[in-house]
mmCIF file with all atom_site columns, C-alpha atoms in Angstrom:
data_model
loop_
_atom_site.group_PDB
_atom_site.id
_atom_site.type_symbol
_atom_site.label_atom_id
_atom_site.label_alt_id
_atom_site.label_comp_id
_atom_site.label_asym_id
_atom_site.label_entity_id
_atom_site.label_seq_id
_atom_site.pdbx_PDB_ins_code
_atom_site.Cartn_x
_atom_site.Cartn_y
_atom_site.Cartn_z
_atom_site.occupancy
_atom_site.B_iso_or_equiv
_atom_site.pdbx_formal_charge
_atom_site.auth_seq_id
_atom_site.auth_comp_id
_atom_site.auth_asym_id
_atom_site.auth_atom_id
_atom_site.pdbx_PDB_model_num
ATOM 1   C CA . UNK A 1 1   ? 77.303  106.018 -70.679 1.00 0.00 ? 1   UNK A CA 1
ATOM 2   C CA . UNK A 1 2   ? 80.845  107.935 -69.840 1.00 0.00 ? 2   UNK A CA 1
ATOM 3   C CA . UNK A 1 3   ? 80.037  108.112 -66.540 1.00 0.00 ? 3   UNK A CA 1
ATOM 4   C CA . UNK A 1 4   ? 80.309  103.856 -66.340 1.00 0.00 ? 4   UNK A CA 1
ATOM 5   C CA . UNK A 1 5   ? 83.213  104.051 -68.579 1.00 0.00 ? 5   UNK A CA 1
ATOM 6   C CA . UNK A 1 6   ? 85.436  106.048 -66.053 1.00 0.00 ? 6   UNK A CA 1
ATOM 7   C CA . UNK A 1 7   ? 84.297  104.817 -63.090 1.00 0.00 ? 7   UNK A CA 1
ATOM 8   C CA . UNK A 1 8   ? 85.711  101.378 -64.522 1.00 0.00 ? 8   UNK A CA 1
ATOM 9   C CA . UNK A 1 9   ? 88.619  102.995 -65.535 1.00 0.00 ? 9   UNK A CA 1
ATOM 10  C CA . UNK A 1 10  ? 89.144  104.537 -62.195 1.00 0.00 ? 10  UNK A CA 1
ATOM 11  C CA . UNK A 1 11  ? 87.719  101.962 -59.869 1.00 0.00 ? 11  UNK A CA 1
ATOM 12  C CA . UNK A 1 12  ? 88.935  98.622  -61.068 1.00 0.00 ? 12  UNK A CA 1
ATOM 13  C CA . UNK A 1 13  ? 91.715  96.449  -59.665 1.00 0.00 ? 13  UNK A CA 1
ATOM 14  C CA . UNK A 1 14  ? 92.227  94.265  -62.870 1.00 0.00 ? 14  UNK A CA 1
ATOM 15  C CA . UNK A 1 15  ? 96.238  96.510  -63.806 1.00 0.00 ? 15  UNK A CA 1
ATOM 16  C CA . UNK A 1 16  ? 97.831  95.116  -64.523 1.00 0.00 ? 16  UNK A CA 1
ATOM 17  C CA . UNK A 1 17  ? 99.392  94.192  -68.502 1.00 0.00 ? 17  UNK A CA 1
ATOM 18  C CA . UNK A 1 18  ? 101.727 91.887  -67.409 1.00 0.00 ? 18  UNK A CA 1
ATOM 19  C CA . UNK A 1 19  ? 98.759  89.285  -66.365 1.00 0.00 ? 19  UNK A CA 1
ATOM 20  C CA . UNK A 1 20  ? 96.610  89.678  -69.140 1.00 0.00 ? 20  UNK A CA 1
ATOM 21  C CA . UNK A 1 21  ? 99.335  89.677  -71.578 1.00 0.00 ? 21  UNK A CA 1
ATOM 22  C CA . UNK A 1 22  ? 99.103  86.337  -72.205 1.00 0.00 ? 22  UNK A CA 1
ATOM 23  C CA . UNK A 1 23  ? 95.429  85.678  -71.465 1.00 0.00 ? 23  UNK A CA 1
ATOM 24  C CA . UNK A 1 24  ? 93.031  83.170  -73.075 1.00 0.00 ? 24  UNK A CA 1
ATOM 25  C CA . UNK A 1 25  ? 90.468  84.655  -71.352 1.00 0.00 ? 25  UNK A CA 1
ATOM 26  C CA . UNK A 1 26  ? 86.720  86.129  -73.654 1.00 0.00 ? 26  UNK A CA 1
ATOM 27  C CA . UNK A 1 27  ? 88.784  88.995  -76.141 1.00 0.00 ? 27  UNK A CA 1
ATOM 28  C CA . UNK A 1 28  ? 91.510  85.954  -76.816 1.00 0.00 ? 28  UNK A CA 1
ATOM 29  C CA . UNK A 1 29  ? 89.474  83.347  -77.332 1.00 0.00 ? 29  UNK A CA 1
ATOM 30  C CA . UNK A 1 30  ? 88.028  81.334  -79.740 1.00 0.00 ? 30  UNK A CA 1
ATOM 31  C CA . UNK A 1 31  ? 84.569  82.825  -78.044 1.00 0.00 ? 31  UNK A CA 1
ATOM 32  C CA . UNK A 1 32  ? 81.187  83.574  -79.663 1.00 0.00 ? 32  UNK A CA 1
ATOM 33  C CA . UNK A 1 33  ? 79.846  85.612  -77.821 1.00 0.00 ? 33  UNK A CA 1
ATOM 34  C CA . UNK A 1 34  ? 81.491  89.258  -77.749 1.00 0.00 ? 34  UNK A CA 1
ATOM 35  C CA . UNK A 1 35  ? 78.887  91.429  -77.073 1.00 0.00 ? 35  UNK A CA 1
ATOM 36  C CA . UNK A 1 36  ? 78.381  95.722  -77.177 1.00 0.00 ? 36  UNK A CA 1
ATOM 37  C CA . UNK A 1 37  ? 74.718  97.712  -76.238 1.00 0.00 ? 37  UNK A CA 1
ATOM 38  C CA . UNK A 1 38  ? 73.161  99.236  -78.456 1.00 0.00 ? 38  UNK A CA 1
ATOM 39  C CA . UNK A 1 39  ? 75.093  103.221 -78.843 1.00 0.00 ? 39  UNK A CA 1
ATOM 40  C CA . UNK A 1 40  ? 78.361  100.774 -78.860 1.00 0.00 ? 40  UNK A CA 1
ATOM 41  C CA . UNK A 1 41  ? 77.121  99.091  -81.827 1.00 0.00 ? 41  UNK A CA 1
ATOM 42  C CA . UNK A 1 42  ? 75.878  102.434 -83.777 1.00 0.00 ? 42  UNK A CA 1
ATOM 43  C CA . UNK A 1 43  ? 78.824  104.649 -83.347 1.00 0.00 ? 43  UNK A CA 1
ATOM 44  C CA . UNK A 1 44  ? 81.366  100.902 -84.259 1.00 0.00 ? 44  UNK A CA 1
ATOM 45  C CA . UNK A 1 45  ? 79.502  99.715  -86.792 1.00 0.00 ? 45  UNK A CA 1
ATOM 46  C CA . UNK A 1 46  ? 81.224  102.003 -89.082 1.00 0.00 ? 46  UNK A CA 1
ATOM 47  C CA . UNK A 1 47  ? 84.529  100.107 -88.093 1.00 0.00 ? 47  UNK A CA 1
ATOM 48  C CA . UNK A 1 48  ? 83.488  96.440  -87.209 1.00 0.00 ? 48  UNK A CA 1
ATOM 49  C CA . UNK A 1 49  ? 80.386  94.544  -88.543 1.00 0.00 ? 49  UNK A CA 1
ATOM 50  C CA . UNK A 1 50  ? 78.115  94.045  -86.366 1.00 0.00 ? 50  UNK A CA 1
ATOM 51  C CA . UNK A 1 51  ? 75.400  91.320  -85.964 1.00 0.00 ? 51  UNK A CA 1
ATOM 52  C CA . UNK A 1 52  ? 72.453  91.653  -84.282 1.00 0.00 ? 52  UNK A CA 1
ATOM 53  C CA . UNK A 1 53  ? 70.182  88.923  -82.787 1.00 0.00 ? 53  UNK A CA 1
ATOM 54  C CA . UNK A 1 54  ? 66.579  89.336  -81.322 1.00 0.00 ? 54  UNK A CA 1
ATOM 55  C CA . UNK A 1 55  ? 67.636  93.546  -80.463 1.00 0.00 ? 55  UNK A CA 1
ATOM 56  C CA . UNK A 1 56  ? 70.912  92.089  -78.856 1.00 0.00 ? 56  UNK A CA 1
ATOM 57  C CA . UNK A 1 57  ? 74.350  93.327  -80.864 1.00 0.00 ? 57  UNK A CA 1
ATOM 58  C CA . UNK A 1 58  ? 77.281  91.197  -80.877 1.00 0.00 ? 58  UNK A CA 1
ATOM 59  C CA . UNK A 1 59  ? 80.328  91.552  -83.286 1.00 0.00 ? 59  UNK A CA 1
ATOM 60  C CA . UNK A 1 60  ? 80.451  89.544  -86.307 1.00 0.00 ? 60  UNK A CA 1
ATOM 61  C CA . UNK A 1 61  ? 80.804  85.780  -85.976 1.00 0.00 ? 61  UNK A CA 1
ATOM 62  C CA . UNK A 1 62  ? 81.092  86.996  -82.170 1.00 0.00 ? 62  UNK A CA 1
ATOM 63  C CA . UNK A 1 63  ? 84.964  86.803  -81.962 1.00 0.00 ? 63  UNK A CA 1
ATOM 64  C CA . UNK A 1 64  ? 86.604  89.754  -80.914 1.00 0.00 ? 64  UNK A CA 1
ATOM 65  C CA . UNK A 1 65  ? 87.466  91.800  -84.882 1.00 0.00 ? 65  UNK A CA 1
ATOM 66  C CA . UNK A 1 66  ? 90.197  94.009  -81.661 1.00 0.00 ? 66  UNK A CA 1
ATOM 67  C CA . UNK A 1 67  ? 92.775  91.969  -81.284 1.00 0.00 ? 67  UNK A CA 1
ATOM 68  C CA . UNK A 1 68  ? 96.223  91.626  -82.573 1.00 0.00 ? 68  UNK A CA 1
ATOM 69  C CA . UNK A 1 69  ? 99.517  90.242  -80.973 1.00 0.00 ? 69  UNK A CA 1
ATOM 70  C CA . UNK A 1 70  ? 97.175  90.094  -77.737 1.00 0.00 ? 70  UNK A CA 1
ATOM 71  C CA . UNK A 1 71  ? 96.602  94.243  -77.508 1.00 0.00 ? 71  UNK A CA 1
ATOM 72  C CA . UNK A 1 72  ? 93.301  95.986  -78.245 1.00 0.00 ? 72  UNK A CA 1
ATOM 73  C CA . UNK A 1 73  ? 93.246  98.053  -81.315 1.00 0.00 ? 73  UNK A CA 1
ATOM 74  C CA . UNK A 1 74  ? 90.640  100.026 -79.640 1.00 0.00 ? 74  UNK A CA 1
ATOM 75  C CA . UNK A 1 75  ? 91.230  100.504 -76.281 1.00 0.00 ? 75  UNK A CA 1
ATOM 76  C CA . UNK A 1 76  ? 90.487  103.583 -75.825 1.00 0.00 ? 76  UNK A CA 1
ATOM 77  C CA . UNK A 1 77  ? 86.898  102.648 -77.506 1.00 0.00 ? 77  UNK A CA 1
ATOM 78  C CA . UNK A 1 78  ? 86.428  99.286  -76.369 1.00 0.00 ? 78  UNK A CA 1
ATOM 79  C CA . UNK A 1 79  ? 82.897  98.090  -75.027 1.00 0.00 ? 79  UNK A CA 1
ATOM 80  C CA . UNK A 1 80  ? 81.816  97.785  -72.080 1.00 0.00 ? 80  UNK A CA 1
ATOM 81  C CA . UNK A 1 81  ? 82.005  94.058  -72.183 1.00 0.00 ? 81  UNK A CA 1
ATOM 82  C CA . UNK A 1 82  ? 85.216  95.107  -72.360 1.00 0.00 ? 82  UNK A CA 1
ATOM 83  C CA . UNK A 1 83  ? 85.701  97.706  -69.941 1.00 0.00 ? 83  UNK A CA 1
ATOM 84  C CA . UNK A 1 84  ? 84.284  95.080  -67.155 1.00 0.00 ? 84  UNK A CA 1
ATOM 85  C CA . UNK A 1 85  ? 86.512  92.342  -68.229 1.00 0.00 ? 85  UNK A CA 1
ATOM 86  C CA . UNK A 1 86  ? 86.969  89.619  -66.626 1.00 0.00 ? 86  UNK A CA 1
ATOM 87  C CA . UNK A 1 87  ? 84.134  90.055  -64.641 1.00 0.00 ? 87  UNK A CA 1
ATOM 88  C CA . UNK A 1 88  ? 80.508  90.668  -66.783 1.00 0.00 ? 88  UNK A CA 1
ATOM 89  C CA . UNK A 1 89  ? 76.860  90.827  -65.691 1.00 0.00 ? 89  UNK A CA 1
ATOM 90  C CA . UNK A 1 90  ? 74.234  87.899  -67.033 1.00 0.00 ? 90  UNK A CA 1
ATOM 91  C CA . UNK A 1 91  ? 71.633  87.032  -66.511 1.00 0.00 ? 91  UNK A CA 1
ATOM 92  C CA . UNK A 1 92  ? 70.571  84.091  -64.314 1.00 0.00 ? 92  UNK A CA 1
ATOM 93  C CA . UNK A 1 93  ? 67.464  82.363  -63.743 1.00 0.00 ? 93  UNK A CA 1
ATOM 94  C CA . UNK A 1 94  ? 65.435  86.024  -64.619 1.00 0.00 ? 94  UNK A CA 1
ATOM 95  C CA . UNK A 1 95  ? 67.576  87.785  -62.581 1.00 0.00 ? 95  UNK A CA 1
ATOM 96  C CA . UNK A 1 96  ? 71.624  89.781  -63.850 1.00 0.00 ? 96  UNK A CA 1
ATOM 97  C CA . UNK A 1 97  ? 74.138  88.983  -61.505 1.00 0.00 ? 97  UNK A CA 1
ATOM 98  C CA . UNK A 1 98  ? 78.086  90.060  -61.491 1.00 0.00 ? 98  UNK A CA 1
ATOM 99  C CA . UNK A 1 99  ? 80.006  86.774  -63.018 1.00 0.00 ? 99  UNK A CA 1
ATOM 100 C CA . UNK A 1 100 ? 83.501  86.113  -62.862 1.00 0.00 ? 100 UNK A CA 1
ATOM 101 C CA . UNK A 1 101 ? 85.713  84.387  -65.923 1.00 0.00 ? 101 UNK A CA 1
ATOM 102 C CA . UNK A 1 102 ? 87.227  81.262  -64.304 1.00 0.00 ? 102 UNK A CA 1
ATOM 103 C CA . UNK A 1 103 ? 89.401  81.459  -67.442 1.00 0.00 ? 103 UNK A CA 1
ATOM 104 C CA . UNK A 1 104 ? 90.972  84.623  -65.991 1.00 0.00 ? 104 UNK A CA 1
ATOM 105 C CA . UNK A 1 105 ? 94.589  84.627  -65.355 1.00 0.00 ? 105 UNK A CA 1
ATOM 106 C CA . UNK A 1 106 ? 93.476  86.600  -62.383 1.00 0.00 ? 106 UNK A CA 1
ATOM 107 C CA . UNK A 1 107 ? 92.303  84.645  -61.028 1.00 0.00 ? 107 UNK A CA 1
ATOM 108 C CA . UNK A 1 108 ? 94.614  81.994  -61.653 1.00 0.00 ? 108 UNK A CA 1
ATOM 109 C CA . UNK A 1 109 ? 97.486  84.464  -59.516 1.00 0.00 ? 109 UNK A CA 1
ATOM 110 C CA . UNK A 1 110 ? 95.217  86.114  -57.061 1.00 0.00 ? 110 UNK A CA 1
ATOM 111 C CA . UNK A 1 111 ? 92.703  83.583  -56.019 1.00 0.00 ? 111 UNK A CA 1
ATOM 112 C CA . UNK A 1 112 ? 94.730  82.795  -52.905 1.00 0.00 ? 112 UNK A CA 1
ATOM 113 C CA . UNK A 1 113 ? 94.870  86.125  -51.109 1.00 0.00 ? 113 UNK A CA 1
ATOM 114 C CA . UNK A 1 114 ? 91.847  86.918  -48.574 1.00 0.00 ? 114 UNK A CA 1
ATOM 115 C CA . UNK A 1 115 ? 91.076  90.270  -49.739 1.00 0.00 ? 115 UNK A CA 1
ATOM 116 C CA . UNK A 1 116 ? 90.840  89.241  -53.569 1.00 0.00 ? 116 UNK A CA 1
ATOM 117 C CA . UNK A 1 117 ? 87.279  88.786  -53.558 1.00 0.00 ? 117 UNK A CA 1
ATOM 118 C CA . UNK A 1 118 ? 86.471  91.923  -51.443 1.00 0.00 ? 118 UNK A CA 1
ATOM 119 C CA . UNK A 1 119 ? 88.601  93.991  -53.776 1.00 0.00 ? 119 UNK A CA 1
ATOM 120 C CA . UNK A 1 120 ? 86.624  93.148  -56.360 1.00 0.00 ? 120 UNK A CA 1
ATOM 121 C CA . UNK A 1 121 ? 83.180  92.830  -54.937 1.00 0.00 ? 121 UNK A CA 1
ATOM 122 C CA . UNK A 1 122 ? 83.587  96.399  -53.083 1.00 0.00 ? 122 UNK A CA 1
ATOM 123 C CA . UNK A 1 123 ? 84.588  97.511  -57.688 1.00 0.00 ? 123 UNK A CA 1
ATOM 124 C CA . UNK A 1 124 ? 81.755  96.139  -58.283 1.00 0.00 ? 124 UNK A CA 1
ATOM 125 C CA . UNK A 1 125 ? 79.344  98.068  -55.637 1.00 0.00 ? 125 UNK A CA 1
ATOM 126 C CA . UNK A 1 126 ? 81.002  101.099 -56.679 1.00 0.00 ? 126 UNK A CA 1
ATOM 127 C CA . UNK A 1 127 ? 79.598  100.346 -60.626 1.00 0.00 ? 127 UNK A CA 1
ATOM 128 C CA . UNK A 1 128 ? 76.257  99.176  -59.650 1.00 0.00 ? 128 UNK A CA 1
ATOM 129 C CA . UNK A 1 129 ? 74.891  103.022 -59.147 1.00 0.00 ? 129 UNK A CA 1
ATOM 130 C CA . UNK A 1 130 ? 76.454  103.958 -62.967 1.00 0.00 ? 130 UNK A CA 1
ATOM 131 C CA . UNK A 1 131 ? 74.270  101.913 -65.077 1.00 0.00 ? 131 UNK A CA 1
ATOM 132 C CA . UNK A 1 132 ? 70.391  102.506 -66.252 1.00 0.00 ? 132 UNK A CA 1
ATOM 133 C CA . UNK A 1 133 ? 67.870  100.795 -66.685 1.00 0.00 ? 133 UNK A CA 1
ATOM 134 C CA . UNK A 1 134 ? 68.028  100.916 -70.226 1.00 0.00 ? 134 UNK A CA 1
ATOM 135 C CA . UNK A 1 135 ? 71.923  99.311  -69.904 1.00 0.00 ? 135 UNK A CA 1
ATOM 136 C CA . UNK A 1 136 ? 70.045  96.432  -67.834 1.00 0.00 ? 136 UNK A CA 1
ATOM 137 C CA . UNK A 1 137 ? 67.459  95.993  -70.014 1.00 0.00 ? 137 UNK A CA 1
ATOM 138 C CA . UNK A 1 138 ? 69.821  95.395  -72.917 1.00 0.00 ? 138 UNK A CA 1
ATOM 139 C CA . UNK A 1 139 ? 72.165  93.366  -70.522 1.00 0.00 ? 139 UNK A CA 1
ATOM 140 C CA . UNK A 1 140 ? 69.165  91.328  -70.592 1.00 0.00 ? 140 UNK A CA 1
ATOM 141 C CA . UNK A 1 141 ? 67.668  91.588  -74.031 1.00 0.00 ? 141 UNK A CA 1
ATOM 142 C CA . UNK A 1 142 ? 72.198  89.919  -74.380 1.00 0.00 ? 142 UNK A CA 1
ATOM 143 C CA . UNK A 1 143 ? 71.538  87.766  -71.765 1.00 0.00 ? 143 UNK A CA 1
ATOM 144 C CA . UNK A 1 144 ? 68.751  86.146  -73.526 1.00 0.00 ? 144 UNK A CA 1
ATOM 145 C CA . UNK A 1 145 ? 69.842  85.300  -76.640 1.00 0.00 ? 145 UNK A CA 1
ATOM 146 C CA . UNK A 1 146 ? 73.615  83.902  -75.580 1.00 0.00 ? 146 UNK A CA 1
ATOM 147 C CA . UNK A 1 147 ? 70.857  81.644  -73.220 1.00 0.00 ? 147 UNK A CA 1
ATOM 148 C CA . UNK A 1 148 ? 68.955  80.600  -76.190 1.00 0.00 ? 148 UNK A CA 1
ATOM 149 C CA . UNK A 1 149 ? 71.859  79.368  -78.318 1.00 0.00 ? 149 UNK A CA 1
ATOM 150 C CA . UNK A 1 150 ? 74.858  78.264  -76.540 1.00 0.00 ? 150 UNK A CA 1
ATOM 151 C CA . UNK A 1 151 ? 74.866  79.446  -72.660 1.00 0.00 ? 151 UNK A CA 1
ATOM 152 C CA . UNK A 1 152 ? 77.878  80.225  -70.241 1.00 0.00 ? 152 UNK A CA 1
ATOM 153 C CA . UNK A 1 153 ? 78.113  77.572  -67.526 1.00 0.00 ? 153 UNK A CA 1
ATOM 154 C CA . UNK A 1 154 ? 78.014  78.407  -64.303 1.00 0.00 ? 154 UNK A CA 1
ATOM 155 C CA . UNK A 1 155 ? 81.475  76.786  -62.852 1.00 0.00 ? 155 UNK A CA 1
ATOM 156 C CA . UNK A 1 156 ? 82.965  75.798  -66.497 1.00 0.00 ? 156 UNK A CA 1
ATOM 157 C CA . UNK A 1 157 ? 82.902  79.180  -68.103 1.00 0.00 ? 157 UNK A CA 1
ATOM 158 C CA . UNK A 1 158 ? 82.427  81.633  -64.984 1.00 0.00 ? 158 UNK A CA 1
ATOM 159 C CA . UNK A 1 159 ? 81.929  81.567  -61.687 1.00 0.00 ? 159 UNK A CA 1
ATOM 160 C CA . UNK A 1 160 ? 78.411  84.155  -60.002 1.00 0.00 ? 160 UNK A CA 1
ATOM 161 C CA . UNK A 1 161 ? 79.653  86.969  -57.459 1.00 0.00 ? 161 UNK A CA 1
ATOM 162 C CA . UNK A 1 162 ? 76.680  88.516  -56.712 1.00 0.00 ? 162 UNK A CA 1
ATOM 163 C CA . UNK A 1 163 ? 73.201  89.663  -57.349 1.00 0.00 ? 163 UNK A CA 1
ATOM 164 C CA . UNK A 1 164 ? 73.310  92.953  -59.266 1.00 0.00 ? 164 UNK A CA 1
ATOM 165 C CA . UNK A 1 165 ? 70.755  95.346  -57.288 1.00 0.00 ? 165 UNK A CA 1
#
């Protein structure tokens, strides 16, 4: 997991703190699904209430307990979902896909730039080899739980970027 975290940090194109400061996206909105991989849940359970639904781990009540005045209080220890944001992996029609959060300020700022999507796709491609089969199975479980209770809606909550290879 550490290699994946390091790769995300070194290759991300989402680096402007100013764009994120007034974000209405994933961590700051009243969202029910803030998920964790099992190892992340184990590490963070000493500090936060973790809820397990069908073997998928979420912050209790699904709300992010780490956000204080638009700043992440556990930035160096934040889970994969947060590190990937505003992109994520989500199961659509039994296949994992890379998705982009439509509420992201980056999308609003850069969507008209011709190379923005290519930069995102390059970033995604650089990450795929760092995911283990176990990570992908856990993300599938998480997606299944979300899909049963309150699914994300394509072209409302997210846009599909590409299938996970």
